[in-house]
């Protein structure tokens, strides 16, 4: 989907959460009201709940949202201030991982980051689409040059999941867990995920760590996500500030958006430094402590077909899930199977 020129400017005007007349929006932007109307429809297509009050003919989001701001992100990130890697904050891209891949192939240095306001072709694990409503989620990718064989990066996605939860905890979010290998859960619902992809540059391996986190999903975004869900039902998607009734959580329970990006940059970069030196081992205790199904009975499935059941007892040094089955302990790898509670 290609954004209309008016879509993000309209969103910025609506981001204060107050009602606006379409004519006032059009006047502020110097465009026809019909173009504002098309931009509003596009925002709805992207998953935002844009309401229309027919009594006074105004448009509004119902609550304020925060737009991404590179200066605010950099001011809150220890990493970005200390080592000053490049930070790219885009209005739109298909995928932050894809955008960062192009930068990596062009020589971008280790630690380069890409965040995006509107991600139209984000991917989850196994090629599933990731819906990221503008202003209501975080889509971030971090480049790290390891200079080793790709096989040495097995398990990096689990370390990245630990880093993401540490970032959220640093921002005051609680009741978090990981679903193997790298779904981020809150109160049993999926609020985020990790997608690690590798790129070979001049014979050396680099990793692109993509992190997606939902801050708040309205009914429109939930409907879009539900239409794309795996037929074998996984965790229900939600935002950090959502609950099952779509009520709004206390304001201090929802991270400030630019602050969350800064924390994710810091924790992901720190995790990459440790992983480059020591592999997955330093993260295994933290991962076990946060695993939603640690020591629980689970089913391992290939597609929709169950292949094993047993007790999830550990993760191996290469990130495999170790399950105690009736036939003994078995290892399962994320690219081949999925875990179900």
Short mmCIF file of C-alpha atoms in Angstrom, two decimals:
data_model
loop_
_atom_site.label_atom_id
_atom_site.label_comp_id
_atom_site.label_asym_id
_atom_site.label_seq_id
_atom_site.Cartn_x
_atom_site.Cartn_y
_atom_site.Cartn_z
CA UNK A 1 0.00 0.00 0.00
CA UNK A 2 1.36 3.39 -1.02
CA UNK A 3 0.54 6.15 1.43
CA UNK A 4 -1.36 9.13 0.12
CA UNK A 5 0.55 12.41 0.58
CA UNK A 6 -2.06 13.60 3.10
CA UNK A 7 -2.27 10.45 5.25
CA UNK A 8 0.54 11.08 7.73
CA UNK A 9 -0.07 14.86 7.92
CA UNK A 10 -3.71 14.12 8.78
CA UNK A 11 -2.59 11.61 11.40
CA UNK A 12 -0.25 14.18 12.97
CA UNK A 13 -3.14 16.63 13.27
CA UNK A 14 -5.37 13.94 14.78
CA UNK A 15 -2.65 12.71 17.15
CA UNK A 16 -3.71 15.15 19.89
CA UNK A 17 -6.81 12.97 20.42
CA UNK A 18 -9.27 15.83 20.10
CA UNK A 19 -12.09 16.06 17.50
CA UNK A 20 -11.36 17.95 14.28
CA UNK A 21 -13.70 19.11 11.54
CA UNK A 22 -12.76 17.75 8.14
CA UNK A 23 -12.92 21.28 6.75
CA UNK A 24 -10.47 22.44 9.44
CA UNK A 25 -8.09 19.59 8.60
CA UNK A 26 -8.31 20.43 4.91
CA UNK A 27 -7.68 24.11 5.61
CA UNK A 28 -4.67 23.35 7.82
CA UNK A 29 -3.13 21.21 5.08
CA UNK A 30 -4.22 23.38 2.18
CA UNK A 31 -5.98 20.54 0.34
CA UNK A 32 -9.53 19.66 -0.68
CA UNK A 33 -11.83 17.98 1.86
CA UNK A 34 -12.14 14.97 -0.46
CA UNK A 35 -8.40 14.33 -0.13
CA UNK A 36 -8.66 14.48 3.67
CA UNK A 37 -11.55 11.99 3.46
CA UNK A 38 -9.42 9.56 1.43
CA UNK A 39 -6.56 9.92 3.92
CA UNK A 40 -8.93 9.09 6.80
CA UNK A 41 -10.11 5.97 4.98
CA UNK A 42 -6.50 4.92 4.48
CA UNK A 43 -5.80 5.33 8.19
CA UNK A 44 -8.70 2.99 8.88
CA UNK A 45 -7.31 0.50 6.36
CA UNK A 46 -4.03 0.62 8.29
CA UNK A 47 -5.83 -0.43 11.48
CA UNK A 48 -6.56 2.85 13.26
CA UNK A 49 -9.94 3.50 14.86
CA UNK A 50 -10.81 6.89 13.40
CA UNK A 51 -14.23 7.90 14.70
CA UNK A 52 -16.80 10.14 13.09
CA UNK A 53 -19.10 12.18 15.34
CA UNK A 54 -22.13 12.79 13.14
CA UNK A 55 -23.64 15.28 15.59
CA UNK A 56 -20.97 17.94 15.00
CA UNK A 57 -19.41 16.27 11.93
CA UNK A 58 -15.94 15.90 13.47
CA UNK A 59 -13.23 13.26 13.14
CA UNK A 60 -11.02 12.00 15.95
CA UNK A 61 -8.93 9.15 17.33
CA UNK A 62 -10.53 9.23 20.76
CA UNK A 63 -7.16 9.36 22.56
CA UNK A 64 -3.78 10.98 21.83
CA UNK A 65 -1.01 9.04 20.13
CA UNK A 66 2.68 9.83 19.94
CA UNK A 67 4.46 10.07 16.61
CA UNK A 68 8.05 8.88 16.26
CA UNK A 69 10.71 11.54 16.69
CA UNK A 70 14.38 10.81 16.03
CA UNK A 71 15.62 13.53 18.39
CA UNK A 72 13.49 12.22 21.28
CA UNK A 73 14.61 8.64 20.65
CA UNK A 74 18.28 9.61 20.60
CA UNK A 75 17.92 11.73 23.75
CA UNK A 76 16.58 8.72 25.69
CA UNK A 77 19.04 6.11 24.39
CA UNK A 78 22.36 5.58 26.17
CA UNK A 79 23.64 3.62 23.17
CA UNK A 80 22.73 6.21 20.56
CA UNK A 81 24.33 8.97 22.61
CA UNK A 82 27.50 7.04 23.47
CA UNK A 83 28.42 5.41 20.16
CA UNK A 84 26.25 7.48 17.78
CA UNK A 85 25.25 4.81 15.26
CA UNK A 86 22.92 5.92 12.48
CA UNK A 87 19.23 6.10 13.37
CA UNK A 88 16.76 6.24 10.48
CA UNK A 89 13.15 7.13 11.32
CA UNK A 90 11.05 6.58 8.20
CA UNK A 91 7.52 7.69 7.45
CA UNK A 92 6.79 4.52 5.48
CA UNK A 93 8.45 1.29 4.41
CA UNK A 94 7.40 -2.23 3.50
CA UNK A 95 9.47 -3.67 6.32
CA UNK A 96 12.09 -2.18 8.63
CA UNK A 97 14.12 -5.38 8.17
CA UNK A 98 14.08 -4.93 4.39
CA UNK A 99 15.01 -1.25 4.67
CA UNK A 100 17.90 -2.08 6.98
CA UNK A 101 19.04 -4.91 4.72
CA UNK A 102 19.52 -2.41 1.89
CA UNK A 103 21.52 -0.16 4.20
CA UNK A 104 23.64 -3.11 5.33
CA UNK A 105 24.46 -4.05 1.75
CA UNK A 106 25.48 -0.42 1.18
CA UNK A 107 27.96 -0.52 4.05
CA UNK A 108 25.93 0.60 7.09
CA UNK A 109 27.87 0.13 10.30
CA UNK A 110 27.05 -2.19 13.18
CA UNK A 111 24.38 -0.70 15.43
CA UNK A 112 22.51 1.11 12.65
CA UNK A 113 18.78 1.27 13.41
CA UNK A 114 15.63 1.75 11.37
CA UNK A 115 12.25 2.64 12.89
CA UNK A 116 9.16 3.29 10.83
CA UNK A 117 5.87 5.08 11.40
CA UNK A 118 3.90 3.03 8.85
CA UNK A 119 5.11 -0.47 8.02
CA UNK A 120 2.95 -1.88 5.24
CA UNK A 121 4.59 -5.27 4.65
CA UNK A 122 5.96 -6.34 8.02
CA UNK A 123 6.64 -10.04 8.51
CA UNK A 124 6.34 -12.32 11.47
CA UNK A 125 7.78 -15.78 11.88
CA UNK A 126 7.33 -18.21 8.95
CA UNK A 127 6.36 -15.38 6.60
CA UNK A 128 3.17 -14.35 8.40
CA UNK A 129 2.08 -10.75 7.99
CA UNK A 130 2.62 -8.36 10.90
CA UNK A 131 0.06 -5.57 11.25
CA UNK A 132 1.53 -2.43 12.85
CA UNK A 133 -1.00 0.42 13.08
CA UNK A 134 0.70 3.82 12.77
CA UNK A 135 1.08 5.64 16.07
CA UNK A 136 -0.08 2.57 18.00
CA UNK A 137 2.90 0.24 17.68
CA UNK A 138 6.66 0.08 17.35
CA UNK A 139 8.47 -1.38 14.34
CA UNK A 140 12.25 -1.34 14.79
CA UNK A 141 15.23 -3.15 13.27
CA UNK A 142 18.83 -3.16 14.52
CA UNK A 143 21.86 -4.20 12.44
CA UNK A 144 24.71 -6.05 14.08
CA UNK A 145 27.82 -7.25 12.27
CA UNK A 146 29.11 -10.47 13.86
CA UNK A 147 31.73 -11.46 11.30
CA UNK A 148 31.16 -15.18 11.88
CA UNK A 149 29.45 -18.07 10.14
CA UNK A 150 25.66 -17.92 10.15
CA UNK A 151 25.50 -21.17 12.12
CA UNK A 152 27.06 -19.36 15.06
CA UNK A 153 23.98 -17.12 15.26
CA UNK A 154 21.61 -19.97 16.04
CA UNK A 155 19.74 -18.95 19.16
CA UNK A 156 20.20 -15.19 18.61
CA UNK A 157 16.43 -14.70 18.30
CA UNK A 158 15.98 -16.07 21.84
CA UNK A 159 18.57 -13.63 23.17
CA UNK A 160 16.80 -10.85 21.27
CA UNK A 161 13.49 -11.83 22.90
CA UNK A 162 15.07 -11.54 26.35
CA UNK A 163 16.45 -8.13 25.36
CA UNK A 164 13.02 -6.96 24.19
CA UNK A 165 11.39 -7.97 27.48
CA UNK A 166 14.15 -6.23 29.42
CA UNK A 167 13.44 -3.08 27.41
CA UNK A 168 9.73 -3.29 28.17
CA UNK A 169 10.45 -3.93 31.85
CA UNK A 170 12.78 -0.94 31.88
CA UNK A 171 9.79 1.10 30.62
CA UNK A 172 7.63 -0.11 33.51
CA UNK A 173 5.67 -2.89 31.78
CA UNK A 174 4.98 -5.98 33.88
CA UNK A 175 3.28 -9.40 33.51
CA UNK A 176 5.41 -10.25 30.47
CA UNK A 177 6.51 -13.62 29.15
CA UNK A 178 8.08 -15.28 26.11
CA UNK A 179 6.47 -18.04 24.08
CA UNK A 180 9.15 -20.15 22.45
CA UNK A 181 10.94 -19.18 20.43
CA UNK A 182 10.34 -15.42 20.42
CA UNK A 183 6.69 -14.33 20.76
CA UNK A 184 6.30 -11.61 23.38
CA UNK A 185 3.26 -12.17 25.61
CA UNK A 186 1.41 -10.16 28.19
CA UNK A 187 -1.32 -11.82 30.25
CA UNK A 188 -1.38 -14.64 27.71
CA UNK A 189 -1.90 -12.41 24.64
CA UNK A 190 0.71 -11.73 21.98
CA UNK A 191 1.91 -8.11 22.14
CA UNK A 192 5.05 -8.45 20.06
CA UNK A 193 7.57 -10.62 18.31
CA UNK A 194 11.12 -10.93 17.03
CA UNK A 195 12.29 -11.70 13.50
CA UNK A 196 16.04 -12.20 13.04
CA UNK A 197 17.35 -12.37 9.48
CA UNK A 198 20.93 -12.64 8.30
CA UNK A 199 22.79 -10.94 5.47
CA UNK A 200 26.23 -11.74 4.07
CA UNK A 201 28.34 -8.67 3.38
CA UNK A 202 31.86 -9.08 1.99
CA UNK A 203 31.98 -12.66 3.23
CA UNK A 204 31.01 -11.78 6.81
CA UNK A 205 27.66 -12.44 8.46
CA UNK A 206 25.49 -9.72 9.92
CA UNK A 207 22.13 -10.01 11.66
CA UNK A 208 19.09 -7.82 11.28
CA UNK A 209 17.01 -7.98 14.45
CA UNK A 210 13.43 -6.90 13.85
CA UNK A 211 11.23 -6.11 16.83
CA UNK A 212 7.51 -5.40 16.65
CA UNK A 213 5.50 -4.32 19.71
CA UNK A 214 1.84 -3.30 19.86
CA UNK A 215 1.11 -0.49 22.31
CA UNK A 216 -2.63 -0.41 21.76
CA UNK A 217 -4.77 -2.27 19.22
CA UNK A 218 -8.21 -0.92 18.50
CA UNK A 219 -11.09 -2.96 17.15
CA UNK A 220 -10.14 -2.24 13.52
CA UNK A 221 -6.59 -3.55 13.93
CA UNK A 222 -7.78 -6.59 15.85
CA UNK A 223 -10.19 -7.47 13.06
CA UNK A 224 -7.37 -7.18 10.49
CA UNK A 225 -5.06 -9.35 12.57
CA UNK A 226 -7.72 -11.95 13.26
CA UNK A 227 -8.35 -12.32 9.53
CA UNK A 228 -4.66 -13.20 9.03
CA UNK A 229 -4.19 -15.55 11.97
CA UNK A 230 -2.96 -19.10 11.60
CA UNK A 231 -5.87 -21.60 11.36
CA UNK A 232 -4.26 -23.38 14.29
CA UNK A 233 -5.04 -20.71 16.85
CA UNK A 234 -2.01 -19.18 18.47
CA UNK A 235 -1.98 -16.44 21.12
CA UNK A 236 -4.58 -13.72 20.58
CA UNK A 237 -2.98 -10.45 19.47
CA UNK A 238 -3.30 -7.47 21.79
CA UNK A 239 -1.59 -4.24 22.73
CA UNK A 240 0.18 -3.47 25.98
CA UNK A 241 -2.68 -1.16 26.98
CA UNK A 242 -5.49 -3.51 25.89
CA UNK A 243 -7.44 -6.04 27.83
CA UNK A 244 -10.17 -8.42 26.67
CA UNK A 245 -12.87 -5.78 27.06
CA UNK A 246 -10.87 -3.23 25.02
CA UNK A 247 -10.65 -1.04 28.10
CA UNK A 248 -7.80 1.40 28.47
CA UNK A 249 -5.12 0.45 30.99
CA UNK A 250 -3.71 3.11 33.34
CA UNK A 251 -1.59 5.64 31.50
CA UNK A 252 1.54 4.80 33.50
CA UNK A 253 1.28 1.19 32.27
CA UNK A 254 1.85 2.14 28.63
CA UNK A 255 5.40 3.03 27.58
CA UNK A 256 6.12 6.36 26.00
CA UNK A 257 6.61 5.36 22.37
CA UNK A 258 9.92 7.07 21.65
CA UNK A 259 11.24 5.96 25.02
CA UNK A 260 10.38 2.34 24.19
CA UNK A 261 12.27 2.55 20.88
CA UNK A 262 15.27 3.94 22.77
CA UNK A 263 15.13 1.13 25.33
CA UNK A 264 14.82 -1.51 22.59
CA UNK A 265 17.88 -0.07 20.82
CA UNK A 266 19.90 -0.12 24.06
CA UNK A 267 18.93 -3.63 25.16
CA UNK A 268 19.19 -5.18 21.68
CA UNK A 269 22.65 -3.70 21.12
CA UNK A 270 23.85 -4.83 24.55
CA UNK A 271 22.50 -8.33 23.91
CA UNK A 272 24.34 -8.51 20.57
CA UNK A 273 27.62 -7.61 22.23
CA UNK A 274 27.19 -10.37 24.82
CA UNK A 275 26.01 -12.91 22.24
CA UNK A 276 28.98 -12.17 19.97
CA UNK A 277 31.31 -13.01 22.84
CA UNK A 278 29.52 -15.81 24.71
CA UNK A 279 26.62 -17.07 22.59
CA UNK A 280 23.22 -17.94 24.08
CA UNK A 281 24.49 -19.26 27.41
CA UNK A 282 24.35 -15.94 29.34
CA UNK A 283 20.67 -15.56 28.36
CA UNK A 284 19.39 -19.05 29.18
CA UNK A 285 18.49 -18.41 32.83
CA UNK A 286 16.70 -15.16 31.96
CA UNK A 287 14.89 -16.87 29.10
CA UNK A 288 13.75 -19.80 31.28
CA UNK A 289 12.52 -17.39 33.95
CA UNK A 290 10.37 -15.61 31.36
CA UNK A 291 9.17 -18.62 29.35
CA UNK A 292 5.37 -18.78 29.53
CA UNK A 293 5.35 -22.59 29.26
CA UNK A 294 8.42 -23.51 31.28
CA UNK A 295 7.80 -26.98 32.83
CA UNK A 296 4.28 -27.00 31.34
CA UNK A 297 2.66 -29.66 29.16
CA UNK A 298 2.90 -28.61 25.52
CA UNK A 299 2.16 -29.87 22.03
CA UNK A 300 4.69 -29.48 19.24
CA UNK A 301 3.08 -29.10 15.81
CA UNK A 302 4.29 -29.05 12.22
CA UNK A 303 1.70 -26.87 10.51
CA UNK A 304 -1.61 -28.07 11.91
CA UNK A 305 -0.35 -31.58 12.68
CA UNK A 306 0.83 -32.42 16.22
CA UNK A 307 4.15 -34.30 16.22
CA UNK A 308 4.88 -34.61 19.94
CA UNK A 309 3.53 -33.82 23.37
CA UNK A 310 5.37 -33.54 26.63
CA UNK A 311 6.79 -31.19 29.23
CA UNK A 312 8.86 -28.17 28.13
CA UNK A 313 11.91 -28.54 30.34
CA UNK A 314 14.66 -26.35 28.88
CA UNK A 315 16.29 -24.69 25.91
CA UNK A 316 19.53 -25.99 24.45
CA UNK A 317 22.68 -24.00 23.79
CA UNK A 318 21.56 -23.58 20.17
CA UNK A 319 18.05 -22.37 21.04
CA UNK A 320 16.24 -25.67 20.51
CA UNK A 321 13.31 -26.38 22.83
CA UNK A 322 13.88 -29.51 24.91
CA UNK A 323 10.69 -31.44 25.59
CA UNK A 324 10.38 -34.44 27.91
CA UNK A 325 8.18 -36.89 25.97
CA UNK A 326 7.10 -40.46 26.61
CA UNK A 327 9.97 -41.49 24.34
CA UNK A 328 12.55 -39.41 26.21
CA UNK A 329 13.95 -35.92 25.76
CA UNK A 330 13.68 -34.47 22.26
CA UNK A 331 14.92 -31.25 20.68
CA UNK A 332 12.76 -29.10 18.44
CA UNK A 333 13.81 -26.18 16.26
CA UNK A 334 11.79 -23.05 15.58
CA UNK A 335 12.01 -23.16 11.78
CA UNK A 336 10.44 -26.62 11.68
CA UNK A 337 7.70 -26.66 14.32
CA UNK A 338 5.46 -24.53 16.52
CA UNK A 339 4.65 -24.81 20.20
CA UNK A 340 1.06 -24.93 21.50
CA UNK A 341 -0.01 -24.93 25.09
#
